[in-house]
Short mmCIF file of C-alpha atoms in Angstrom, two decimals:
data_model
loop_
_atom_site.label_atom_id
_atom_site.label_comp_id
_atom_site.label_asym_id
_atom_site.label_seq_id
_atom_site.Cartn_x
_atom_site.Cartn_y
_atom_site.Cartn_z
CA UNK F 1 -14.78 17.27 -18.62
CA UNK F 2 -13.41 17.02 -14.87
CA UNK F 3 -12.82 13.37 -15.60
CA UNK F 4 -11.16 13.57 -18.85
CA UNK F 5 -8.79 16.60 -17.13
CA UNK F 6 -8.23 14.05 -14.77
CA UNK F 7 -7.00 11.41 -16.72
CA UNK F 8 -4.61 13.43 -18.77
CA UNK F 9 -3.04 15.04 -15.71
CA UNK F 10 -2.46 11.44 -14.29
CA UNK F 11 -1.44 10.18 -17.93
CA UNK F 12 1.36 12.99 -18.05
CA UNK F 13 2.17 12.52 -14.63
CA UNK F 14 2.76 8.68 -15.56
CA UNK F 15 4.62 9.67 -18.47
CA UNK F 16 7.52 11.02 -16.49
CA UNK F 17 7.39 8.32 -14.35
CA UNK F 18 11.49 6.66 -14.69
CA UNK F 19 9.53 3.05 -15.39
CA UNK F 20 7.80 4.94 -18.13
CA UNK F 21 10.71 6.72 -19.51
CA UNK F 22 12.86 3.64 -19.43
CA UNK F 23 10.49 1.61 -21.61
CA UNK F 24 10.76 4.22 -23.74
CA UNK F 25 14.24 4.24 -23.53
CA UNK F 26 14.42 0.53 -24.39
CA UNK F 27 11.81 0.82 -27.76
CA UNK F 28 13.60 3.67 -28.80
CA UNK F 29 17.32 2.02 -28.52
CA UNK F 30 15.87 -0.95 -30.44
CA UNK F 31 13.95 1.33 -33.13
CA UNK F 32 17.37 2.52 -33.81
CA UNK F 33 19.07 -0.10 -33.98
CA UNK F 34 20.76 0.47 -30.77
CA UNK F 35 23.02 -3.05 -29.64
CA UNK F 36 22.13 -2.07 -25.87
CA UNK F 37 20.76 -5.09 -24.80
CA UNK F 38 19.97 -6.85 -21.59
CA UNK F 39 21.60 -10.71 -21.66
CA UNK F 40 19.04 -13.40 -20.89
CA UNK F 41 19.83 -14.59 -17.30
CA UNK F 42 20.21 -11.17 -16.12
CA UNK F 43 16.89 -10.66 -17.15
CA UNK F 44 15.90 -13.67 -15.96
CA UNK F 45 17.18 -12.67 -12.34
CA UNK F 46 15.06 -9.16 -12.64
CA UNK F 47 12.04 -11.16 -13.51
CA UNK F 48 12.39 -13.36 -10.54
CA UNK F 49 12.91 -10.88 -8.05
CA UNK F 50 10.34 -8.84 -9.10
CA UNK F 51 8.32 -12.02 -8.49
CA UNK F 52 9.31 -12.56 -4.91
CA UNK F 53 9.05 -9.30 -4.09
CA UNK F 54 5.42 -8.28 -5.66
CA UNK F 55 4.68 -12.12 -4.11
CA UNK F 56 6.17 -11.21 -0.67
CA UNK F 57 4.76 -8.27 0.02
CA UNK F 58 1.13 -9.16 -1.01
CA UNK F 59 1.18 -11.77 1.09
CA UNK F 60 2.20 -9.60 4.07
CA UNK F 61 -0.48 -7.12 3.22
CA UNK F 62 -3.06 -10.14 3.67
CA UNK F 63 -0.96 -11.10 7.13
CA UNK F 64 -1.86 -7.75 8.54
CA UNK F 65 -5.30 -7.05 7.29
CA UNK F 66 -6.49 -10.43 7.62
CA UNK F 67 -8.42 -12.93 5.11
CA UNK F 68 -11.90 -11.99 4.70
CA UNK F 69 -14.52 -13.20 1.96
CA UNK F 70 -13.78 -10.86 -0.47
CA UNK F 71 -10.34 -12.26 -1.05
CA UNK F 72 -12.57 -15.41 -1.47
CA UNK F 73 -14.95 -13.58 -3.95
CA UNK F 74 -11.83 -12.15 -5.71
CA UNK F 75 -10.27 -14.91 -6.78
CA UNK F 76 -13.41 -16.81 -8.34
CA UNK F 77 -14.07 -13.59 -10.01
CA UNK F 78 -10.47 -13.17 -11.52
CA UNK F 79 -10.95 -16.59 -12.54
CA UNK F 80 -14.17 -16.19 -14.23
CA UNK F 81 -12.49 -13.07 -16.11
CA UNK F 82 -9.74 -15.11 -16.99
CA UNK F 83 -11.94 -17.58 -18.88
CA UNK F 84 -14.65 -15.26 -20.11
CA UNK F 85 -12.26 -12.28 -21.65
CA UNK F 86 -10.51 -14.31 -24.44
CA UNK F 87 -14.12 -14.94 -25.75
CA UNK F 88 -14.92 -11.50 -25.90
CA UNK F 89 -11.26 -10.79 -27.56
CA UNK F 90 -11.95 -13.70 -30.16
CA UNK F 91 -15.19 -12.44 -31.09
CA UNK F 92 -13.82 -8.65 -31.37
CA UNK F 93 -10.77 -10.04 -33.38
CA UNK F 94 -13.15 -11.83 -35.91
CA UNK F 95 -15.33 -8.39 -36.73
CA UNK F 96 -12.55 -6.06 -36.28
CA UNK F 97 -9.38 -7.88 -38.61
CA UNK F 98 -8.83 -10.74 -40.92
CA UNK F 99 -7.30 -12.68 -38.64
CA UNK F 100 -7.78 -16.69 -39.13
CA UNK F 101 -9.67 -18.71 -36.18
CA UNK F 102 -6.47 -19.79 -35.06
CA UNK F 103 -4.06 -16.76 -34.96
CA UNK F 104 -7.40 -15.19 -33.29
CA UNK F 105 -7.95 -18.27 -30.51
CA UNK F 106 -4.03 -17.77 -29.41
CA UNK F 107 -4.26 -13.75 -29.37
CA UNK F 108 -7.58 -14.25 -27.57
CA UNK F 109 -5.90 -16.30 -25.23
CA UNK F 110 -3.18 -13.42 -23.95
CA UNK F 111 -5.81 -11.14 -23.57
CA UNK F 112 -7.42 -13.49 -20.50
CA UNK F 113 -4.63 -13.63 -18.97
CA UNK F 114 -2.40 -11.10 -17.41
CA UNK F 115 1.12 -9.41 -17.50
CA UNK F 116 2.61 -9.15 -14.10
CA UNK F 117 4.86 -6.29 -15.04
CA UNK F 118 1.88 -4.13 -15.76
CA UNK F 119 0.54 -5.08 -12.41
CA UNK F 120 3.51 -3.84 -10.55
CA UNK F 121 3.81 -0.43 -12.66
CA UNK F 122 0.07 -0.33 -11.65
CA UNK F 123 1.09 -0.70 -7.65
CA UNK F 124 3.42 1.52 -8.49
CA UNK F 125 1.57 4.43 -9.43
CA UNK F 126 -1.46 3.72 -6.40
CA UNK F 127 1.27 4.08 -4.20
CA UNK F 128 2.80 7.56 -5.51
CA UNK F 129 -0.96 8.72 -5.19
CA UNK F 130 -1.17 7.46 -1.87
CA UNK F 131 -4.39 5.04 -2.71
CA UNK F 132 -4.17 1.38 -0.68
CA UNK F 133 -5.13 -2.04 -2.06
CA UNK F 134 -6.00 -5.14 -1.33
CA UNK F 135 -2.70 -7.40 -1.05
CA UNK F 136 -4.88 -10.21 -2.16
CA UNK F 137 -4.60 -9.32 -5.47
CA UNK F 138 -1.56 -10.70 -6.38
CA UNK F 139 -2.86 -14.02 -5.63
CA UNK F 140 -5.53 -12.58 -8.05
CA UNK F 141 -2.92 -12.04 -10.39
CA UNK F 142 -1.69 -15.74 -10.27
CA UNK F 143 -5.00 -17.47 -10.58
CA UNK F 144 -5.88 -14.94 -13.71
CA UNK F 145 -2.62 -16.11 -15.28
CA UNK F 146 -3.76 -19.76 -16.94
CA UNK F 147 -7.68 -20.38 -17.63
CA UNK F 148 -7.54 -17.89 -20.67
CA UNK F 149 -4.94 -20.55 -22.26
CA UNK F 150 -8.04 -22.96 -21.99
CA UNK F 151 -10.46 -20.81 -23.18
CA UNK F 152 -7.81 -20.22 -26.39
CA UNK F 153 -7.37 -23.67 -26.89
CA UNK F 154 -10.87 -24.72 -26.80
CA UNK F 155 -11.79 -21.56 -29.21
CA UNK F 156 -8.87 -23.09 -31.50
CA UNK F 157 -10.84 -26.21 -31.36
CA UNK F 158 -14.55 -25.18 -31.91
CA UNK F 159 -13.36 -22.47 -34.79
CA UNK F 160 -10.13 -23.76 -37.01
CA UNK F 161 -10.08 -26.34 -39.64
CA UNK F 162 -9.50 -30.26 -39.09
CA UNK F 163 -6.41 -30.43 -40.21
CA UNK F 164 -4.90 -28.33 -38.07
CA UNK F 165 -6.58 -29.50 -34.83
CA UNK F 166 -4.45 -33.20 -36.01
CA UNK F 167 -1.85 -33.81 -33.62
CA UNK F 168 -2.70 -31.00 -30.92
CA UNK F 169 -3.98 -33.53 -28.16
CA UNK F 170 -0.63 -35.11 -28.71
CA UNK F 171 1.40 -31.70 -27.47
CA UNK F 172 -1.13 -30.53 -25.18
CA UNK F 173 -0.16 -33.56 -23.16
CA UNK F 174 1.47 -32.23 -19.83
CA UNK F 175 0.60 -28.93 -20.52
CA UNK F 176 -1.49 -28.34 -17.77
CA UNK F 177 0.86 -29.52 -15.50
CA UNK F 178 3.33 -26.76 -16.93
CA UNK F 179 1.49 -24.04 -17.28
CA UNK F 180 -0.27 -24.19 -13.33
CA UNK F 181 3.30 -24.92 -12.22
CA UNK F 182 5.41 -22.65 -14.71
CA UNK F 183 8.37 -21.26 -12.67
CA UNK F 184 6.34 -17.60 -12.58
CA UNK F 185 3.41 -19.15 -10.87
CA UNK F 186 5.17 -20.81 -8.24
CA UNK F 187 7.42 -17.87 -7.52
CA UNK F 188 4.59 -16.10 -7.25
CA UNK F 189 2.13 -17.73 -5.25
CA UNK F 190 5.13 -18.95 -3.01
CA UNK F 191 6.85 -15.74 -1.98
CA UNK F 192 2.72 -15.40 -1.10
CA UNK F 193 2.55 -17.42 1.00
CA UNK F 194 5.54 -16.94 2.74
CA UNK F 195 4.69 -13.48 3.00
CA UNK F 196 1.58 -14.05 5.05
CA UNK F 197 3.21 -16.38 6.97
CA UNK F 198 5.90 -14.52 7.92
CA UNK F 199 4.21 -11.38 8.10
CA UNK F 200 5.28 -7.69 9.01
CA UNK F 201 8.03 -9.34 11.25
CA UNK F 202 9.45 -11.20 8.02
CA UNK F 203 8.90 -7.77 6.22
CA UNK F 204 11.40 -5.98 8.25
CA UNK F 205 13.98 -8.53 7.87
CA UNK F 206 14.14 -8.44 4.30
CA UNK F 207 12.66 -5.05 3.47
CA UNK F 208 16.01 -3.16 2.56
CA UNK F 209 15.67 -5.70 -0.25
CA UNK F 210 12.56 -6.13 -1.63
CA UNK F 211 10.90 -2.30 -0.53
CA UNK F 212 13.92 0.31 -1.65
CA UNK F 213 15.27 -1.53 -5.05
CA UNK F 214 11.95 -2.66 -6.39
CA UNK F 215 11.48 0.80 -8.25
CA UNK F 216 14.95 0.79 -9.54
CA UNK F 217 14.80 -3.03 -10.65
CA UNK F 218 11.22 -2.31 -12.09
CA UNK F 219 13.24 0.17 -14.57
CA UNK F 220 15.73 -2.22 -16.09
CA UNK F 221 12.85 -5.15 -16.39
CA UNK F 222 11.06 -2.10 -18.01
CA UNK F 223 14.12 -1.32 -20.58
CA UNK F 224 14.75 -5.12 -21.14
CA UNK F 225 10.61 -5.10 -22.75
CA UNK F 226 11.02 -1.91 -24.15
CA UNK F 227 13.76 -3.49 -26.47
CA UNK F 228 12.09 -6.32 -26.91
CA UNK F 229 8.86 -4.60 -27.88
CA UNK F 230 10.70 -2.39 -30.14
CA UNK F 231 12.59 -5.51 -31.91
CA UNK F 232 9.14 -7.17 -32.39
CA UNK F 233 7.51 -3.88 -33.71
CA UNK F 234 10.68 -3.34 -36.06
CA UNK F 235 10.32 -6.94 -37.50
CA UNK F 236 6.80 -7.48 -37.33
CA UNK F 237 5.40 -4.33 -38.39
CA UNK F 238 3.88 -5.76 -41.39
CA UNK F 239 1.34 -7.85 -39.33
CA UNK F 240 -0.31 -4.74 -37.94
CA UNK F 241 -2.88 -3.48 -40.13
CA UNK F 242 -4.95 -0.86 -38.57
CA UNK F 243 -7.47 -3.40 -36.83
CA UNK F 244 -5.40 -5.46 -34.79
CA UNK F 245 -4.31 -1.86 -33.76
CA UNK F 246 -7.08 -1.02 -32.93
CA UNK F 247 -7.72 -4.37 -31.12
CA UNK F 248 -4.58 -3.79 -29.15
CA UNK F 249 -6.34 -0.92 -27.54
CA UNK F 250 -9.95 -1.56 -27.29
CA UNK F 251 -9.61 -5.03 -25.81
CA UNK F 252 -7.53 -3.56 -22.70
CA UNK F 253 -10.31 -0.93 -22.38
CA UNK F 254 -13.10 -3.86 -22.50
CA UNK F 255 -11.41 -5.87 -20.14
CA UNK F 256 -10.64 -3.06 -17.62
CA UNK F 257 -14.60 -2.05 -17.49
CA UNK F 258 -15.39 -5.77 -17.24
CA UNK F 259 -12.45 -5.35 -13.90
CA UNK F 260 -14.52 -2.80 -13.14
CA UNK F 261 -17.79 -4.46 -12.75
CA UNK F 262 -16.57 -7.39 -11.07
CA UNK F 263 -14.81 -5.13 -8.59
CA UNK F 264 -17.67 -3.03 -7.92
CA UNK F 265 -19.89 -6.16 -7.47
CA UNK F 266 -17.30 -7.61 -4.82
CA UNK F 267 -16.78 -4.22 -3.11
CA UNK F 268 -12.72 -4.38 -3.85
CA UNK F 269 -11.39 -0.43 -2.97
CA UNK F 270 -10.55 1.81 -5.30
CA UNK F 271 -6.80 0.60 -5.13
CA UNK F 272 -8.26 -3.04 -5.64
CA UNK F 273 -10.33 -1.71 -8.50
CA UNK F 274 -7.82 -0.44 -9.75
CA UNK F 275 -5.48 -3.09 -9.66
CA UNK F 276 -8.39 -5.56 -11.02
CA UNK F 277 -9.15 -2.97 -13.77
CA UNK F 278 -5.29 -3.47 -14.91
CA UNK F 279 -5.12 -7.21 -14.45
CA UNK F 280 -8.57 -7.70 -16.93
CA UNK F 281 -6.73 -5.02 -19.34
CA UNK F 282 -3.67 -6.49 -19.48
CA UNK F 283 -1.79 -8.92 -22.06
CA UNK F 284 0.08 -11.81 -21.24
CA UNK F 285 3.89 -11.96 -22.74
CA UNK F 286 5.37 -14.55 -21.00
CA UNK F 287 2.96 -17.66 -20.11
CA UNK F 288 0.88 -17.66 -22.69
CA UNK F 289 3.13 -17.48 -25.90
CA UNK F 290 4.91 -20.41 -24.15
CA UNK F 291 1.75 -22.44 -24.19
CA UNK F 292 0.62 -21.18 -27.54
CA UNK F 293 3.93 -22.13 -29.32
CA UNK F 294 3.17 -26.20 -27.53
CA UNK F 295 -0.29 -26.09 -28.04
CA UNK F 296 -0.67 -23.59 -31.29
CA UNK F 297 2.67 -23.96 -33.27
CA UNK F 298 0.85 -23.05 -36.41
CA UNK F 299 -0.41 -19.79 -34.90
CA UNK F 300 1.73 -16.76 -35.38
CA UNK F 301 3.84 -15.83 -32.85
CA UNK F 302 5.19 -12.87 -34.68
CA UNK F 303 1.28 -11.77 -34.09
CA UNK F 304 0.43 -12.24 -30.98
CA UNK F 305 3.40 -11.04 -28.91
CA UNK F 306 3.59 -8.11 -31.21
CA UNK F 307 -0.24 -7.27 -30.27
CA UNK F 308 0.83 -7.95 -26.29
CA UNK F 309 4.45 -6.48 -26.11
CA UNK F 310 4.15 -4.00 -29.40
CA UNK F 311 0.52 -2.43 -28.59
CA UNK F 312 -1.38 -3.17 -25.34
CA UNK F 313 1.63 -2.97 -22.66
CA UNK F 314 3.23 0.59 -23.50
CA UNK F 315 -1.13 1.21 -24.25
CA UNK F 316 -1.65 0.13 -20.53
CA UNK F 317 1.28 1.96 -19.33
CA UNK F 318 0.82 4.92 -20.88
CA UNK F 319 -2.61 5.73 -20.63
CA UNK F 320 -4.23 2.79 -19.53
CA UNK F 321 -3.46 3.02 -16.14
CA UNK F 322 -3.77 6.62 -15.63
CA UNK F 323 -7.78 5.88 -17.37
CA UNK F 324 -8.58 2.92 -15.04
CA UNK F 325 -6.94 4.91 -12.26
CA UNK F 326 -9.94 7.60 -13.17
CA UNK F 327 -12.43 5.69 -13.65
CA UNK F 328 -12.15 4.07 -10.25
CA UNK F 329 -12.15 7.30 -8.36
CA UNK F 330 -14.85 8.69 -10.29
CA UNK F 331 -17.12 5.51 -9.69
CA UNK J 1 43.73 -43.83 -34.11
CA UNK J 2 40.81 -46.00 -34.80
CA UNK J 3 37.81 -44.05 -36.01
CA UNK J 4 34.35 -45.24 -36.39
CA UNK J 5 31.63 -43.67 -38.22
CA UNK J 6 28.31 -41.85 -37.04
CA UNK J 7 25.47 -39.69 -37.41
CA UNK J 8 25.47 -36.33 -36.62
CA UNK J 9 22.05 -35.27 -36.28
CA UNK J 10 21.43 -31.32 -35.13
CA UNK J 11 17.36 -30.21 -34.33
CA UNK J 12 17.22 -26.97 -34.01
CA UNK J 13 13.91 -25.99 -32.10
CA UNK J 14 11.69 -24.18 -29.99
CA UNK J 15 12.89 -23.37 -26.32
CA UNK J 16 9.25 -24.13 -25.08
CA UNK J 17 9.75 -27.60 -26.94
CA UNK J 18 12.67 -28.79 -25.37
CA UNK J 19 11.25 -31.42 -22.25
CA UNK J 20 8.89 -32.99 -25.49
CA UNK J 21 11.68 -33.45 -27.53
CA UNK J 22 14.36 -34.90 -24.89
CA UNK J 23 11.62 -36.70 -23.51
CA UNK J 24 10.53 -38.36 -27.09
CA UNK J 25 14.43 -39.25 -27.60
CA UNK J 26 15.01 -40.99 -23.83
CA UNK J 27 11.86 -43.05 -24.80
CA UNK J 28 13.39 -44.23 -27.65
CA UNK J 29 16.35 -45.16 -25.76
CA UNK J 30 18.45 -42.37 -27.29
CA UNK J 31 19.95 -41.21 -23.28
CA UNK J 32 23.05 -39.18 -25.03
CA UNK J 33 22.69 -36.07 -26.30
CA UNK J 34 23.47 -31.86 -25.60
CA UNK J 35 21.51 -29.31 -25.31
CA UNK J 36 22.61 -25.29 -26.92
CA UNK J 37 21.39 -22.38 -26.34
CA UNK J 38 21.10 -20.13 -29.69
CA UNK J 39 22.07 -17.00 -29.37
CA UNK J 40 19.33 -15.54 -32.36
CA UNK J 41 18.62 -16.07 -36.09
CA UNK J 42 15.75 -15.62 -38.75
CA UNK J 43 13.68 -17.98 -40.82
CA UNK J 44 10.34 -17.91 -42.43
CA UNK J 45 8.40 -17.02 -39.13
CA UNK J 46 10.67 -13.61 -38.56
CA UNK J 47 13.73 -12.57 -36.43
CA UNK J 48 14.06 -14.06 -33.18
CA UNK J 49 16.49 -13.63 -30.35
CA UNK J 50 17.34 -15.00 -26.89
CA UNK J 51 17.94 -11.93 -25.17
CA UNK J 52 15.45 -10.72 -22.83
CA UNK J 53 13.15 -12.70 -20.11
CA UNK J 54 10.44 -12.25 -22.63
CA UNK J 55 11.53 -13.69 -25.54
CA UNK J 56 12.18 -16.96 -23.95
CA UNK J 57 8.58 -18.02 -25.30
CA UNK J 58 9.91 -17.33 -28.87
CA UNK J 59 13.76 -18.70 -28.31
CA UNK J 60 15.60 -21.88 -29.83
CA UNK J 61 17.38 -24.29 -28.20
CA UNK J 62 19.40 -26.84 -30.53
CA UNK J 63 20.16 -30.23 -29.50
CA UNK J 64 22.76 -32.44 -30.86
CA UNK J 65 23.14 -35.82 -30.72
CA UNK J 66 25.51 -38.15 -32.14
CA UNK J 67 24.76 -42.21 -32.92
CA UNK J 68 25.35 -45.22 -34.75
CA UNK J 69 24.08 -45.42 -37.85
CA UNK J 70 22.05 -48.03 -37.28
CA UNK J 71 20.17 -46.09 -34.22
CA UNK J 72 19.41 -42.95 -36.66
CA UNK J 73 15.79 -44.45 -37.51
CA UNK J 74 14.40 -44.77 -34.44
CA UNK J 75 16.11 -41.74 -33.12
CA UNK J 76 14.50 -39.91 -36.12
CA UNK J 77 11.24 -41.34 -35.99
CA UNK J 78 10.78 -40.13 -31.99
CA UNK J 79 12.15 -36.97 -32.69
CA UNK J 80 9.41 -36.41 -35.92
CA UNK J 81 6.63 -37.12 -32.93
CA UNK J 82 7.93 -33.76 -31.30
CA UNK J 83 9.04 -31.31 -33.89
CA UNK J 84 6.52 -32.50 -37.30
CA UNK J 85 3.92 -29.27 -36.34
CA UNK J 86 6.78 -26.59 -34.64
CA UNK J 87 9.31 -24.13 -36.06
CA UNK J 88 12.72 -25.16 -36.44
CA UNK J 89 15.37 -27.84 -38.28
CA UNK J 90 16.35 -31.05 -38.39
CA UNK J 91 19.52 -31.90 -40.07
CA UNK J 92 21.22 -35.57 -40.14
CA UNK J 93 25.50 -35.42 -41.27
CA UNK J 94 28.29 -38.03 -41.09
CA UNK J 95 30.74 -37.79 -38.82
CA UNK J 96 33.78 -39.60 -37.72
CA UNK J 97 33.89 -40.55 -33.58
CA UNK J 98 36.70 -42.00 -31.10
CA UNK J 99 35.82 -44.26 -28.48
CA UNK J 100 33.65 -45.92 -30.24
CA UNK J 101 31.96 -48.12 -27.63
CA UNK J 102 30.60 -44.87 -26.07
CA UNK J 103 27.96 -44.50 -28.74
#
């Protein structure tokens, strides 16, 4: 009872949140057929600063703590989970909805891997609670973003027809290359590394950038998704019948206790638990459709970036994190 | 003014695409060409849009490229390699061009 008090005071807490409150703002405007919109290289330029900065400032938490074998633990583990959830997601997708193997292989394969944005709403809210993390995690976050395309490729492979797998060796070729050095990845693991070399003393230089704004920039990425999530969900409502629904909210819940097991075993805090909970429940939006429309072109991408954007990010945001942020404390 | 004639041939596909596709056409010697964005449009897989960071997984590019008629089959024939399996639309028209020797 304490627990589920808990998790509603932190869910309406969250709620109010401005990130929250600007998604909303965003999926209502396009519900309504607002023509607020936010043009594609602004967007762009929010998505790579919040990049550097999440990047930047992980790597100068690892600068000041120091690197210890847990960071080493972490990142096989978010690894593992990267290649292991999208199995559990396929198999779930197959009882729970009529999808076909394929349209389930390339969902499968967003639910491996990881949406940044949640990550950074989920740093958000650790810090307004005063809870610290590991920094490591972002690097977490970056090795978590590509095995689950693997895993979605090879269940595409094992599970749909002949005829479709004709031709798919052909444009998977280069698309490792692309997808461990997509322009998010390198951002990312870059403004890492930079971070840790640079260190508190590079931190101060730069912090009136990347510390103040990040909240404020956080909001308009947050309005930019909520209109595209609403968009998708206004054309695409058709596609979701009441089990991929319900997919788009058990899978995140799976994942996050799977987080949860890993980070337990590994002795992450409850900030890194946290944070590990979020990554495992997260969706993919960005990396993975990319590499789905190459490698999948006869999947559905009205699907599965109506499941991630529509369903399991405002889920995540909502309550998700709020849950996870519980369930860590409690355990 | 002296005007020769050419084909016109517009692919319209997916943003994600667009390295395969330019790649396929320098192989097959076709090195002129430009590259659009597309502001949005609809088709038999939904609405789609360019507006947003995340939709760039989901966005079209179009690429135009004008020859001699006598290039349009191997031009064709790299560019069906790339686009046979994806979204989008290839459409071949006649034009008229100056400067012939350019082409």
């Amino acid at each position: 009872m304490v627990l589920v008090d808990t998790i509603l005071s932190l869910a309406a807490q969250n709620l109010l949140s401005p990130i929250i409150l600007f998604f909303a703002l965003g999926l209502a405007a396009a519900l309504v057929r607002s023509d607020l919109s936010v043009p594609e290289a602004a967007a762009k330029t929010l998505s790579i600063y919040l990049l550097f900065a999440i990047g930047f400032k992980g790597g100068v938490s690892v600068s000041d703590h120091g690197v210890d074998a847990t960071l080493v633990l972490s990142l096989i583990v978010g690894l593992i989970l990267s290649f292991l959830l999208p199995f559990a997601a396929f198999g779930l997708l197959r009882v729970m909805t009529r999808l076909d193997a394929l349209d389930a292989a390339a969902v499968a394969g967003h639910y491996g891997s990881i949406s940044i944005v949640t990550f950074a709403a989920a740093t958000s809210v650790l810090q307004s609670q005063g809870i610290a993390s590991e920094g490591y995690l972002v690097a977490v976050a970056a090795v978590m973003e590509a095995p689950a395309i693997l895993s979605a490729l090879w269940l595409a492979a094992r599970f749909s027809t002949q005829a479709a797998n004709e031709g798919r060796a052909q444009d998977s070729k280069g698309l490792f290359r692309e997808i461990l050095f997509n322009g998010s990845i390198v951002l990312l693991v870059g403004s890492f590394v930079i971070g840790f070399l640079s260190g508190p003393q590079g931190l101060s230089e730069i912090e009136s950038f990347i510390v103040a704004p990040f909240k404020g920039v956080l909001c308009l990425f947050l309005l930019d998704m909520g209109l595209v999530a609403g968009r998708g969900l206004r054309s695409s409502a058709h596609y979701l019948r009441p089990g991929l629904i319900l997919f788009g909210i058990v899978m995140p819940i799976i994942g996050s206790f799977a987080g949860l097991v890993a980070a337990s075993m590994i002795g992450l805090s409850t900030g890194g638990t946290v944070l590990l909970m979020t990554l495992s429940a997260s969706a993919s939006y960005i990396a993975v459709p990319a590499a789905m429309r190459v490698a999948l072109p006869e999947a559905n991408p009205s699907i599965y970036l109506t499941m991630s954007l529509g369903i399991t990010f405002p889920f995540n945001l909502t309550i998700g994190i709020p849950l996870y942020l519980s369930l860590a404390q409690v355990i | 003014m002296e005007m020769k004639d050419a084909k016109r041939v517009e692919i319209t596909i997916e943003a994600p695409m667009e390295t395969r596709l330019t790649d396929a056409l320098d192989g097959a010697g076709v090195t002129g060409y430009t590259i659009l964005p597309v502001m949005g449009g609809s088709g038999r897989s939904g609405r789609w849009s360019r507006e947003g960071q995340v939709s760039r997984a989901g966005g079209m590019i179009q690429i135009i490229c004008i020859i001699r008629p006598d290039r349009l089959d191997a031009l064709l024939e790299a560019a069906f390699g790339v686009v046979e399996r994806h979204i989008g639309v290839v459409t071949v028209t006649d034009c008229s061009v100056l400067r012939a020797e350019r082409f």
